[in-house]
XYZ file of C-alpha atoms in Angstrom:
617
model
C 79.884 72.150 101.086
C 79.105 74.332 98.166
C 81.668 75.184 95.785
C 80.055 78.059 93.326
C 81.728 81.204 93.417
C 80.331 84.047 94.633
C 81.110 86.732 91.967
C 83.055 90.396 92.733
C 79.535 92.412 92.628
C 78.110 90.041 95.108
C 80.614 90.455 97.483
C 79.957 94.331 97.204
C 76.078 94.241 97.911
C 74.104 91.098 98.658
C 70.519 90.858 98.060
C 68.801 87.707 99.514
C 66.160 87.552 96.845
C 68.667 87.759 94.066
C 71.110 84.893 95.255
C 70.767 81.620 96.840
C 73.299 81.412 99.915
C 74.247 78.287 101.721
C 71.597 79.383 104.800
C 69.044 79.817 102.276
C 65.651 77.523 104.450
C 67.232 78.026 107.584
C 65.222 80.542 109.759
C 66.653 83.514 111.807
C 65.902 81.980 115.597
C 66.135 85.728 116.706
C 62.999 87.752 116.988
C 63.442 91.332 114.783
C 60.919 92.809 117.346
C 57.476 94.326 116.752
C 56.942 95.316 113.398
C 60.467 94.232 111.546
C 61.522 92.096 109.553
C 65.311 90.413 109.124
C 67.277 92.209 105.902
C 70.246 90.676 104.986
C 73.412 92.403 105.800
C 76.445 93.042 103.113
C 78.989 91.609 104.955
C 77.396 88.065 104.954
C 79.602 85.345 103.260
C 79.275 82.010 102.565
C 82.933 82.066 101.576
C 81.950 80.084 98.068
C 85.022 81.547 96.349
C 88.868 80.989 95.965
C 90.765 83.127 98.639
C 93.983 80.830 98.594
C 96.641 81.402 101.915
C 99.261 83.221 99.664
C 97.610 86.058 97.279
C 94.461 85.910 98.731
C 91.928 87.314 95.876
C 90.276 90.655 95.262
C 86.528 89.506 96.520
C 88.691 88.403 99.486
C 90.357 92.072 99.997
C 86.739 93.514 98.882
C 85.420 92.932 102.888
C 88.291 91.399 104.815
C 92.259 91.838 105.202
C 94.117 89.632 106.959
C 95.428 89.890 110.509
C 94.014 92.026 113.541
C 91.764 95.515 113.479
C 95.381 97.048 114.540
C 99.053 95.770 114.355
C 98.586 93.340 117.563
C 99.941 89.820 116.404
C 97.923 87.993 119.332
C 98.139 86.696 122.560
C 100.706 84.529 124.503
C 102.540 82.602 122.240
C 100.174 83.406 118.976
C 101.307 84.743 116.273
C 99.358 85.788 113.559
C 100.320 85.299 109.865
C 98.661 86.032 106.846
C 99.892 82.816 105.186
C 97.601 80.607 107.800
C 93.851 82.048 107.009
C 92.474 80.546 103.107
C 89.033 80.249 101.678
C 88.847 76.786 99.454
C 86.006 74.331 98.875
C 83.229 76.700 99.893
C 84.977 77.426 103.389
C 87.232 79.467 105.368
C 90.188 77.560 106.691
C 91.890 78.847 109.734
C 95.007 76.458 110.319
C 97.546 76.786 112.964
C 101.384 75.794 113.512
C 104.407 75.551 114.604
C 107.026 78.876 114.276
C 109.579 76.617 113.208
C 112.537 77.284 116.080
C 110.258 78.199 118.719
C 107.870 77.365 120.994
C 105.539 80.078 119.385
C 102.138 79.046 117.195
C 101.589 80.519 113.900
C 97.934 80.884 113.605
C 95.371 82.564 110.780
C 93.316 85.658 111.653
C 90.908 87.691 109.150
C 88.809 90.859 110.161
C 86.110 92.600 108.122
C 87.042 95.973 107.122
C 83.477 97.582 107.752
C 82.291 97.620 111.137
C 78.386 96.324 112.461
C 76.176 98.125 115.009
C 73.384 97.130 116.529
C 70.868 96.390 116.689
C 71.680 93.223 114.476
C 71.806 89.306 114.197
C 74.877 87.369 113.649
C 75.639 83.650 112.790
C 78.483 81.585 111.771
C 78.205 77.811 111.037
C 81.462 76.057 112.185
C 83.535 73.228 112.644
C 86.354 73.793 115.479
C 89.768 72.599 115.640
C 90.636 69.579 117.779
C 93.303 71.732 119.207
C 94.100 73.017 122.987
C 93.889 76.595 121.074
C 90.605 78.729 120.979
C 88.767 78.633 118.080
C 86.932 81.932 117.772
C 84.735 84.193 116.212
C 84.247 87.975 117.833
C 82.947 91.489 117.389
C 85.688 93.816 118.401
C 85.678 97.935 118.451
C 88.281 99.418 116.755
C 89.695 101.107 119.830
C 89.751 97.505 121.690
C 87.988 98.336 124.581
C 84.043 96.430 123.409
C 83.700 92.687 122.361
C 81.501 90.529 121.949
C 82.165 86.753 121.801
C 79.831 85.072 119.216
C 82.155 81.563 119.757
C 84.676 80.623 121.965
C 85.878 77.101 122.180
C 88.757 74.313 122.948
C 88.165 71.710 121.324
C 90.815 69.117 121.707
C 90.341 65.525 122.192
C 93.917 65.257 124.329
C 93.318 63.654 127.781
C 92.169 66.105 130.753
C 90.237 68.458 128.213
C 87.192 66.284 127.854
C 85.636 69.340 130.177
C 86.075 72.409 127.614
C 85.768 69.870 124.307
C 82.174 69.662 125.977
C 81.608 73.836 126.189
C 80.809 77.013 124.549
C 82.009 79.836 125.777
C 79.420 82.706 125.519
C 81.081 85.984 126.832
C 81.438 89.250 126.125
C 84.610 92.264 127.674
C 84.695 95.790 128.245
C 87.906 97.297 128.775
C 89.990 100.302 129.899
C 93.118 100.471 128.011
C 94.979 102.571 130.404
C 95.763 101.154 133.232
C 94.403 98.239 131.796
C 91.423 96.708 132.961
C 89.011 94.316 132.033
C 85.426 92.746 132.742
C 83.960 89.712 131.468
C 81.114 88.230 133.108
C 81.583 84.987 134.820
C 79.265 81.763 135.966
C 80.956 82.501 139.535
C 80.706 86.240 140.341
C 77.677 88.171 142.369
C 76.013 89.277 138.225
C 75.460 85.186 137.731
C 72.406 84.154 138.354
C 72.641 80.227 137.996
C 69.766 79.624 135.282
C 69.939 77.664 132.569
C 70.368 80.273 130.298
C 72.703 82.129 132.058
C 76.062 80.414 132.181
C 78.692 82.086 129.742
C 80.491 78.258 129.853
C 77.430 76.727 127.662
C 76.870 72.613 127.898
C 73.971 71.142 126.435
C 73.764 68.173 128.803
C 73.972 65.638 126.485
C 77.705 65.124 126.508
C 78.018 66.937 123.045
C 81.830 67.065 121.940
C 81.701 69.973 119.842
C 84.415 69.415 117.669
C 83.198 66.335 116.133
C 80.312 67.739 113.818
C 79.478 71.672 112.405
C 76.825 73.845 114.379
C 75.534 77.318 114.209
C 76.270 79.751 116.768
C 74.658 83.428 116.649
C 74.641 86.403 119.061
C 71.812 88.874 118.428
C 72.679 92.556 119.703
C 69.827 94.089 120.801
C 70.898 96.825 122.089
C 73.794 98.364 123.998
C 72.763 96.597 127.174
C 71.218 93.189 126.218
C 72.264 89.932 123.998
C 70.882 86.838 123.159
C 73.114 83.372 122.037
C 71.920 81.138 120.396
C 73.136 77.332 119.225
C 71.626 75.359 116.641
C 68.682 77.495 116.734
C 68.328 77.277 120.392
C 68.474 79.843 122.840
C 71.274 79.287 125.257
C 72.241 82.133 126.849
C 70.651 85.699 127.591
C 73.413 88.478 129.053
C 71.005 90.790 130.799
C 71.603 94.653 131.767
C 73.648 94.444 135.122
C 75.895 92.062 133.487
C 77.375 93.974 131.062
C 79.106 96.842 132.725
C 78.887 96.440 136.391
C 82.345 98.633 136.850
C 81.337 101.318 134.689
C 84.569 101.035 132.316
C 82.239 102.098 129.365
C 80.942 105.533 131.583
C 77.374 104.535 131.355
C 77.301 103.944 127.353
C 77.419 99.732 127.279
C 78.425 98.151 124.241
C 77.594 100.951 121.911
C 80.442 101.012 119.585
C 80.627 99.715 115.839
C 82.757 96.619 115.709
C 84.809 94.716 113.374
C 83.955 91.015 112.474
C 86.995 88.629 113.518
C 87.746 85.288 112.615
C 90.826 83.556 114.091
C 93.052 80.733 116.084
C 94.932 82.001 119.514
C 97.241 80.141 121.995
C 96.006 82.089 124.853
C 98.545 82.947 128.258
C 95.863 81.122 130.779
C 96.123 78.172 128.713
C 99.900 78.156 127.688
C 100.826 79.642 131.260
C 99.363 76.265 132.533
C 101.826 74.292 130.076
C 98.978 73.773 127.750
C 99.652 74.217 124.424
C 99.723 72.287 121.389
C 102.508 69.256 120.647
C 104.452 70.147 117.193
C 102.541 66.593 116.016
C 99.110 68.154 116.789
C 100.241 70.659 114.567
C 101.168 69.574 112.052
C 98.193 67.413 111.678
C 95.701 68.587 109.252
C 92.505 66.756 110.671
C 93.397 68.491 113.557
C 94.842 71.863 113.281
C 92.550 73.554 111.235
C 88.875 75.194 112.412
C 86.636 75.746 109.313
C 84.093 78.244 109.398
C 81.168 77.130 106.050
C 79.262 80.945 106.137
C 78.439 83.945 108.201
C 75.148 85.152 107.774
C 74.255 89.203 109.462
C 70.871 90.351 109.796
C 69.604 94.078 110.540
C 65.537 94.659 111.413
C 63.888 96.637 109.523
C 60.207 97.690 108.553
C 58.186 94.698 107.556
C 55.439 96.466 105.193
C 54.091 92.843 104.106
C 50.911 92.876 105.889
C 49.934 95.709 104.047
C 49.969 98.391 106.592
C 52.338 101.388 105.524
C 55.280 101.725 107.817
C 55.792 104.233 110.004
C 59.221 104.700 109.057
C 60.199 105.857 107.074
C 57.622 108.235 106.717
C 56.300 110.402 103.780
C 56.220 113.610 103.523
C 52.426 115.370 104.689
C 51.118 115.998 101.548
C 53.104 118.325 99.953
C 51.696 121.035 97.085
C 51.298 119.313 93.500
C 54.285 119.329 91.817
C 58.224 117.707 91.420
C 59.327 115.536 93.805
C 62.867 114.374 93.322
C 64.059 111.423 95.754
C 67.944 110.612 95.597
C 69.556 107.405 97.847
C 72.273 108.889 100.465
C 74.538 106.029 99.030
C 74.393 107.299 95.747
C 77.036 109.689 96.119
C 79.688 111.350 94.031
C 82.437 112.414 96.388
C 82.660 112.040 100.260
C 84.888 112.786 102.853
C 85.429 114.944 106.326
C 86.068 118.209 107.460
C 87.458 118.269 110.891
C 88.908 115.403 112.910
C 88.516 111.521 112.527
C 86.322 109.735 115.492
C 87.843 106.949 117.384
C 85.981 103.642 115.962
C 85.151 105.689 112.762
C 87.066 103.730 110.377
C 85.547 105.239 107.244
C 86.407 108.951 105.475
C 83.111 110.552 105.219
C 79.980 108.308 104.655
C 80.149 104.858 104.529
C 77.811 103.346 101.514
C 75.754 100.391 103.391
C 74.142 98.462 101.158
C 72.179 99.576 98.223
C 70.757 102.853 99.238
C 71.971 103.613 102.760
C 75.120 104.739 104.423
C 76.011 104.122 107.992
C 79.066 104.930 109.990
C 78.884 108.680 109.828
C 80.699 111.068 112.567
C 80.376 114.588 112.665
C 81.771 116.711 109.765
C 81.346 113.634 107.491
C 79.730 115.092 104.146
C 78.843 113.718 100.747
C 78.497 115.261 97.444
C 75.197 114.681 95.271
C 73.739 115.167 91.556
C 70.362 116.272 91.813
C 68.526 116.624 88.752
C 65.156 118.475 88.699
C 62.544 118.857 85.860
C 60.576 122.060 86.868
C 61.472 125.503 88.524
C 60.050 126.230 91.478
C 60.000 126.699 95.027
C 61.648 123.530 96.926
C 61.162 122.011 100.357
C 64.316 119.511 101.511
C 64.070 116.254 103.756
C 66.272 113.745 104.946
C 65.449 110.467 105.485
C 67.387 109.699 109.029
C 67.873 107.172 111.381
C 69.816 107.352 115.468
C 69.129 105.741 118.565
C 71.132 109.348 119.887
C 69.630 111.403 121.948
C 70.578 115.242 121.550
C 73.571 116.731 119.390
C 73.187 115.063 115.917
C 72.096 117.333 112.788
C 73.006 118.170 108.927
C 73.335 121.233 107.262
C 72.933 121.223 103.208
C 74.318 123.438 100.967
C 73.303 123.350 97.342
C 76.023 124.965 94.294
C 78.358 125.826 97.045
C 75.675 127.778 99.092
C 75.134 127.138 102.417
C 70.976 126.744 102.549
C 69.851 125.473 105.991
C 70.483 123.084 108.154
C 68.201 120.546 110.331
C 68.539 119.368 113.962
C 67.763 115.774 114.215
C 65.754 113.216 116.588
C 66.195 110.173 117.721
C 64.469 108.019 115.839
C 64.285 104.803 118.344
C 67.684 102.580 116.953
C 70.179 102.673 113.606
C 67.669 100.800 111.299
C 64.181 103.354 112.285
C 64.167 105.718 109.484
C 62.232 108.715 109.603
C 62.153 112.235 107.759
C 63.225 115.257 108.746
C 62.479 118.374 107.085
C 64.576 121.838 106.968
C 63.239 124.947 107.953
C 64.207 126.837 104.744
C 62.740 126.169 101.344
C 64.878 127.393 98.705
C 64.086 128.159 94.806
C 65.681 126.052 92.333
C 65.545 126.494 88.451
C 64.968 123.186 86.608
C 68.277 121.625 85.778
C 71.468 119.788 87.582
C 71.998 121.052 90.741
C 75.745 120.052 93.065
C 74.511 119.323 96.901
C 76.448 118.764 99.939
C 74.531 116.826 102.797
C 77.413 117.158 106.249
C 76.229 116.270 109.417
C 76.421 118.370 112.257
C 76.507 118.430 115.978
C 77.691 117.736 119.394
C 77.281 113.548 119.168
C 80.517 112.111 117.561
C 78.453 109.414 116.007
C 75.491 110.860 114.074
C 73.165 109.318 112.197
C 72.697 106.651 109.252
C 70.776 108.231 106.170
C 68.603 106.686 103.376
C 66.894 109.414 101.059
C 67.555 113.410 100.300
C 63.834 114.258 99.045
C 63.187 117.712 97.236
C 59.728 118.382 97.038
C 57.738 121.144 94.999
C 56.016 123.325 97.251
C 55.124 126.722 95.130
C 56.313 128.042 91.663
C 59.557 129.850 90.980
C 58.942 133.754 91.979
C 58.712 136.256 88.708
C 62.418 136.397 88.612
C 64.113 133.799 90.024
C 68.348 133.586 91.024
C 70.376 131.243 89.029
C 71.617 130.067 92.173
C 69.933 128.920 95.305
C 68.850 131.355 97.719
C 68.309 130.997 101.308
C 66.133 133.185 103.400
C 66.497 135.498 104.752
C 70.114 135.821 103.697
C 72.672 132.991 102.949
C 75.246 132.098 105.446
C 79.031 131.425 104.776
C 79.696 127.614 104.338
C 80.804 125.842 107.120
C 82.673 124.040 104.731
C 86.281 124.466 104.301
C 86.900 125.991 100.882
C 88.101 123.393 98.211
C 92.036 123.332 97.607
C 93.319 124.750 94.656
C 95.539 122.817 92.073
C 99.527 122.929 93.420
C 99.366 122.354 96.596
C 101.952 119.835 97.570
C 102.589 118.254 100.781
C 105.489 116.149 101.389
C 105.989 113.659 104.480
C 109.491 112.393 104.759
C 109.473 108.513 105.657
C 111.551 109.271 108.849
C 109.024 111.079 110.274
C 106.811 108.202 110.980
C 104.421 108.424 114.581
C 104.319 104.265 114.746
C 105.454 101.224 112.732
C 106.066 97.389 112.415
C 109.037 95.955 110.928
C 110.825 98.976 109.714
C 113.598 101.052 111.057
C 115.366 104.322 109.667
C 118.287 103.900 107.596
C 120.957 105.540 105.546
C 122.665 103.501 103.258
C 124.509 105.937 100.778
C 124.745 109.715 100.312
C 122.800 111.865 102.883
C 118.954 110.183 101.932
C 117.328 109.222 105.010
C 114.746 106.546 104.374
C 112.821 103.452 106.003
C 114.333 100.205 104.984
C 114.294 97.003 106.541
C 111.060 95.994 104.942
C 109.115 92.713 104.537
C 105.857 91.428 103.613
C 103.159 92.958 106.324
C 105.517 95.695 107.434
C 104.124 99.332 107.659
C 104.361 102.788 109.406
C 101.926 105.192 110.324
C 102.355 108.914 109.570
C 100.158 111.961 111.214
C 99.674 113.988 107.791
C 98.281 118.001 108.383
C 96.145 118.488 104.618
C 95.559 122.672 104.519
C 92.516 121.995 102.693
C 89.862 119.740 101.744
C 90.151 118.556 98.355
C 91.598 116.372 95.576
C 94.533 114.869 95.479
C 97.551 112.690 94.250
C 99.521 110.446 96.268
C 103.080 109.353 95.063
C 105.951 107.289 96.601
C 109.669 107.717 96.227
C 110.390 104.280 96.641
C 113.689 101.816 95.371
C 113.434 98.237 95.342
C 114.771 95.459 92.630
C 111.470 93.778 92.217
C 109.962 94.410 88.508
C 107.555 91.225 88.592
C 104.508 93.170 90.823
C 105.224 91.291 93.955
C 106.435 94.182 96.209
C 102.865 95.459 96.792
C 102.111 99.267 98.268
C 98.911 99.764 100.310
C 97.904 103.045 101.737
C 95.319 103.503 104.909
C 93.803 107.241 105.781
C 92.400 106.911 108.819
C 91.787 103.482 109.188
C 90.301 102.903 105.429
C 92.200 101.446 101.985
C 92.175 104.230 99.997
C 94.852 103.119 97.503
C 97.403 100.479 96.405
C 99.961 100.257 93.751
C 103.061 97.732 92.735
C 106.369 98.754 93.380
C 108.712 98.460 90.481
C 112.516 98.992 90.058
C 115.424 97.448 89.201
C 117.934 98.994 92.455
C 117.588 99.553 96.008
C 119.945 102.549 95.774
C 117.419 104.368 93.443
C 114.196 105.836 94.137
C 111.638 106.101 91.565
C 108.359 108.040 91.815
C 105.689 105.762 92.006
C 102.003 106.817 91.552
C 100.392 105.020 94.196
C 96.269 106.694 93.939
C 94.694 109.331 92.413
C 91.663 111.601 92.672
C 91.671 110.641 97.116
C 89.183 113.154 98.567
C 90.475 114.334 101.804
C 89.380 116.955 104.217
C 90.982 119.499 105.547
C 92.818 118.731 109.172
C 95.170 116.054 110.702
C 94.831 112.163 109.291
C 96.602 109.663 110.035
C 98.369 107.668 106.835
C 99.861 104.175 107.162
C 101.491 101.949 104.467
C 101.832 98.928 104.490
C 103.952 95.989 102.378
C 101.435 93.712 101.442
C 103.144 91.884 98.598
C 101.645 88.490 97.358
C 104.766 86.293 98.760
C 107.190 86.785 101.722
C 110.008 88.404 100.367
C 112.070 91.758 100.792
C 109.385 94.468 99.514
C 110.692 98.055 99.361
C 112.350 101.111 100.530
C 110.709 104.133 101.151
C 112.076 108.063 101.031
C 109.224 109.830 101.086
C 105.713 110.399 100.137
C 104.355 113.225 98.423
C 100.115 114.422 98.185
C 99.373 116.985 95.151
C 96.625 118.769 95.056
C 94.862 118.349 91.628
C-alpha cells in the first residue's frame, strides 16, 4: 500500500498527468468507444490520506460524508455508524461489530456527495471481509429507486459458505418506492440466458476464494440500457437491454439517473432471517471484520484528438468575421443557484463545477453568474458549448447586465461527455469592458444539459452610437429571472416546525420557548423553507448548549448540498445564543428544503435548537 497523502487541492480536481495514483500502468479493460479516449474523473481516490474513524478530515468531507444518501441506517440488523468507516495506511477501512446489548451489527458506510452519470467506467480494488455480511460497493440514485452493483460479496470462511466465499455478485435493481417493488435480474428467471457471461452470481472456475487476496472489480455504464463487469481485467458479465427493466418500474427511461458512489458493510434480512449472521468473536476479530477497499478509479470518454484529426466535438465556430473572440469555462463561475423548484436526484443548487472547466448536474432553472471581459466594441455573436443525450425540451437563455438577450434551444448531442456548440439567434453589441452574464437553462426536460465554454465572438463593429448596455433585437424581453432580493429581508423558521427528523423531538424545558432538544452526534431535521426571492443571504442559529471546546458541530444541507457549517459554543442549555452558521448562501427564489444536522467530532450531547433565521444581505 501507498502511504503519501493526497493533498486538499487534489481531492478537489484530479488531473492524471499531474499526479501519480496507485492505478497508474494499469489499463482501463473497458472500451471508450469510437473515437474517445478515458479522462479521469474527480471523484477518483486512492484514499492515500488520514481520514481517522472519529473526526474524519476535511479532504475526507471534501467528496464523501459518512452514512447513507438519506437517513436510512441499513438493512436487517445493520446499523450504520460513522465511527466504523476510516481511511489509514493508504486504504479505506470498513469494519463491522457488535451493538453492544443486542443482536444488532454496527457497520461503516461512506457515500460520495456528487453524483456520476453515464456513460462512465468505474473500478475499485478490494479486499473483502471474511464475514457472513456483504461487502459492497454500489451506485445508488438519490431517490433510491436505480442501482447498480459494482461488488457484492460474502466472504466468510465459516463452514456451509464455501459456495458464496467462491462468488461475485454482479447485479443491478430498479425500484418503485410506493407500493414497494423491486427487480433484480436473476441466473434463474425467463431474462437469463445461461452464458458464461451472463450469470449475475460470477465464479471463475478455478475455485477462487475471494477473500483471501485483493482484485479489481469495475462496471462500465454504457448507457441507460447496457453494462459491462469486469474482474481483474476480465470481462465477466454483460447485462443486456431486456434485462434491465423487464416490468417497466423505470416507465421506459432504464437506469438514467445520476447516482451516488457507496461504500459499506450490511447484515442483510435474507441472510440474518436464515440465522446467519456473524458470532460476537467474528466480530470482534480484526483479520476478519474489516473489508478494505486500496482506490477507486472513474473514467468518462471523451474526444481523443491524438491522432491528429480535429474532433468533432466540440466544434468551432464556422469562421466567424475577424475580430475578438472571448472563450470563458462554464465552471468558472461567480455565483450559481436556481430559480424555481429542486429536481428529484438533483443534489446540487444551480450548476455543479465538474472538473476543471465543466459543470454537470444541471436541472432546469439552474443559472450561473459570469465575468466576461472583452477588449474591443463591437457587434457580438454568443455560443455555448453543450452536451445531452436528451432528446427535446432542454435550452438556455442568457442575459447579459441584467438584460434578458436571447435564448437557444438545444440538441442532443449523442451522450453527457459529446460537446458541441450552439449558437443564439441574437447578436448583441457590447462596448469593450467587464460585462455581468447569466447563462440559466431552460426547458421542458428536468435534467438539461452539461456545459463546457460560453464563446463571444466578433462578428461586425459597434454601430455609430452604440448603448452602454446590451441590446437585443428587436426589443429586449423582461428577465425570466426573478428579481434579486433586497437587503432586510428576514425569514425565520421556528425549530418546531420541522417536515422530518432523526433523533430529535420537541421540547419545552423552561418559560414558553419551544425548541428541538434531545440531540446527539448524527441527529438532524429537515425544514421546507419558502425564500421570496432569489438572492444573498445569512443564515444564523439560536442555539444553547454547554460545549465551548468546538465539538458540538452545526451542518446545514439546502436541498441535498453542504452549504454551511459552524461550531456551536455556549456555556448553558437554558440560553440561546445567536450563532452565525454561513454567509453570502445564494439561494433562489421558491420552496427548499433545509436540514441540520449534529455532526460533532465525538459522540456526545451536541445542541439545542430554537430557531433559525436567513437575512437577506
Amino acid at each position: 500500500m501507498n502511504t503519501r497523502l493526497l493533498c486538499s487541492a487534489i481531492a478537489l480536481s484530479l488531473s492524471s498527468a499531474s499526479f501519480a495514483y496507485d492505478w497508474d500502468g494499469l489499463p482501463v479493460p473497458a472500451d471508450a468507444g469510437a473515437g474517445q479516449k478515458w479522462e479521469l474523473h474527480s471523484l477518483s481516490d486512492d484514499f492515500n490520506y488520514d481520514a481517522p474513524a472519529v473526526g474524519k478530515s476535511t479532504t475526507f468531507n471534501q467528496r464523501w460524508k459518512e452514512g447513507f444518501v438519506n437517513a436510512w441506517t441499513g438493512p436487517g440488523l445493520t446499523e450504520w455508524h460513522p465511527y466504523y468507516s476510516s481511511m489509514s495506511d493508504g486504504k479505506l477501512n470498513i469494519v463491522a461489530g457488535r451493538k453492544e446489548g443486542t443482536n444488532q451489527v454496527y457497520a461503516g458506510s461512506i457515500t460520495s456527495h456528487e453524483a456520476l452519470t453515464y456513460p462512465l467506467y468505474v473500478e475499485i480494488r478490494a479486499k473483502i471481509s471474511d464475514l457472513v455480511l456483504a461487502s459492497d460497493a454500489w451506485l445508488l440514485s438519490a431517490d433510491s429507486t436505480q442501482e447498480i452493483d459494482i461488488l457484492e460479496a460474502y466472504g466468510s470462511s465459516r463452514p456451509g459458505q464455501e459456495w458464496f466465499a467462491q462468488r461475485i455478485h454482479l447485479s443491478h435493481h430498479v425500484f418503485v418506492r410506493e407500493p414497494f417493488q423491486d427487480y433484480q435480474p436473476s441466473d434463474n428467471d425467463e431474462f437469463s440466458y445461461g452464458g458464461d457471461k451472463d450469470l449475475t452470481w460470477y465464479a471463475d472456475g478455478k475455485g477462487t476464494v475471494w477473500r483471501d487476496d485483493w482484485h479489481t472489480i469495475g462496471v462500465h455504464w454504457i448507457d441507460p440500457w447496457n453494462l459491462e463487469y469486469y474482474i481483474d481485467g476480465e470481462l465477466v458479465r454483460i447485462t443486456r437491454p431486456e434485462e434491465i427493466d423487464p416490468r417497466g418500474y423505470t416507465s421506459g427511461t432504464g437506469l438514467n439517473k445520476p447516482m451516488h458512489l457507496i461504500f459499506n458493510t450490511e447484515d442483510q434480512n435474507w441472510r440474518s432471517d436464515a440465522g446467519i449472521t456473524p458470532s460476537d468473536a467474528e466480530l470482534a476479530n480484526p483479520a476478519q471484520n474489516t473489508y478494505y477497499v486500496d482506490w477507486v478509479r472513474i473514467y468518462k470518454p471523451v474526444s481523443d484528438n491524438s491522432g491528429g484529426t480535429p474532433s468533432p466535438s466540440p466544434s468551432a465556430s464556422p469562421s466567424p468575421a475577424p475580430g475578438t473572440s472571448v472563450t470563458t469555462e462554464m465552471a468558472h463561475f461567480i455565483n450559481t443557484g436556481k430559480q424555481g423548484s429542486a429536481i428529484s436526484g438533483d443534489d446540487f443548487i444551480g450548476f455543479n463545477a465538474n472538473g476543471i472547466d465543466n459543470i454537470n448536474y444541471n436541472t432546469v432553472g439552474d443559472w450561473a453568474d459570469y465575468s466576461v471581459s472583452l477588449s474591443e466594441d463591437g457587434e457580438y455573436a454568443i455560443e455555448l458549448v453543450t452536451a445531452s443525450p436528451i432528446n427535446g425540451g432542454i435550452g438556455a437563455e442568457v442575459s447579459i447586465n441584467d438584460i434578458y438577450i436571447a435564448s437557444a434551444e438545444l440538441s442532443n448531442t449523442g451522450g453527457w461527455e459529446s460537446y458541441q456548440s450552439h449558437r443564439l439567434d441574437n447578436t448583441v453589441t457590447l462596448s469593450a469592458g467587464t460585462h455581468s452574464v447569466r447563462v440559466q437553462s431552460a426547458g421542458s426536460s428536468a435534467w438539461q444539459w452539461n456545459g463546457d465554454e460560453i464563446r463571444f465572438i466578433k462578428v461586425g463593429d459597434a454601430a455609430p452610437a452604440p448603448s452602454p448596455s446590451p441590446s437585443a433585437s428587436p426589443e429586449p424581453s423582461p428577465s425570466p429571472s426573478t428579481p434579486p432580493v433586497g437587503p432586510g429581508v428576514e425569514i425565520v423558521v421556528e425549530a418546531e416546525s420541522y417536515t422530518a427528523m432523526s433523533g430529535l423531538d420537541t421540547q419545552t424545558w423552561w418559560g414558553t420557548t419551544s425548541f428541538l432538544g434531545n440531540n446527539q452526534t448524527g441527529d438532524w431535521a429537515e425544514f421546507e423553507v419558502e425564500f421570496p426571492a432569489t438572492g444573498s443571504y445569512t443564515l444564523s442559529a439560536f442555539a444553547s448548549t454547554n460545549e465551548n471546546d468546538g465539538d458540538a458541530n452545526m451542518a446545514v444541507y439546502i436541498d441535498g448540498q453542504l452549504v454551511a457549517q459552524s461550531p456551536i459554543l455556549g456555556s448553558s442549555w437554558n440560553e440561546f445564543n445567536e450563532t452565525s452558521v454561513g454567509s453570502g448562501l445564494n439561494i433562489s427564489a421558491g420552496k427548499h428544503t433545509v436540514r441540520v444536522e449534529s455532526t460533532g467530532s465525538t459522540y456526545i450531547w451536541q445542541w439545542y435548537l430554537d430557531k433559525l433565521s436567513f437575512s437577506s444581505n
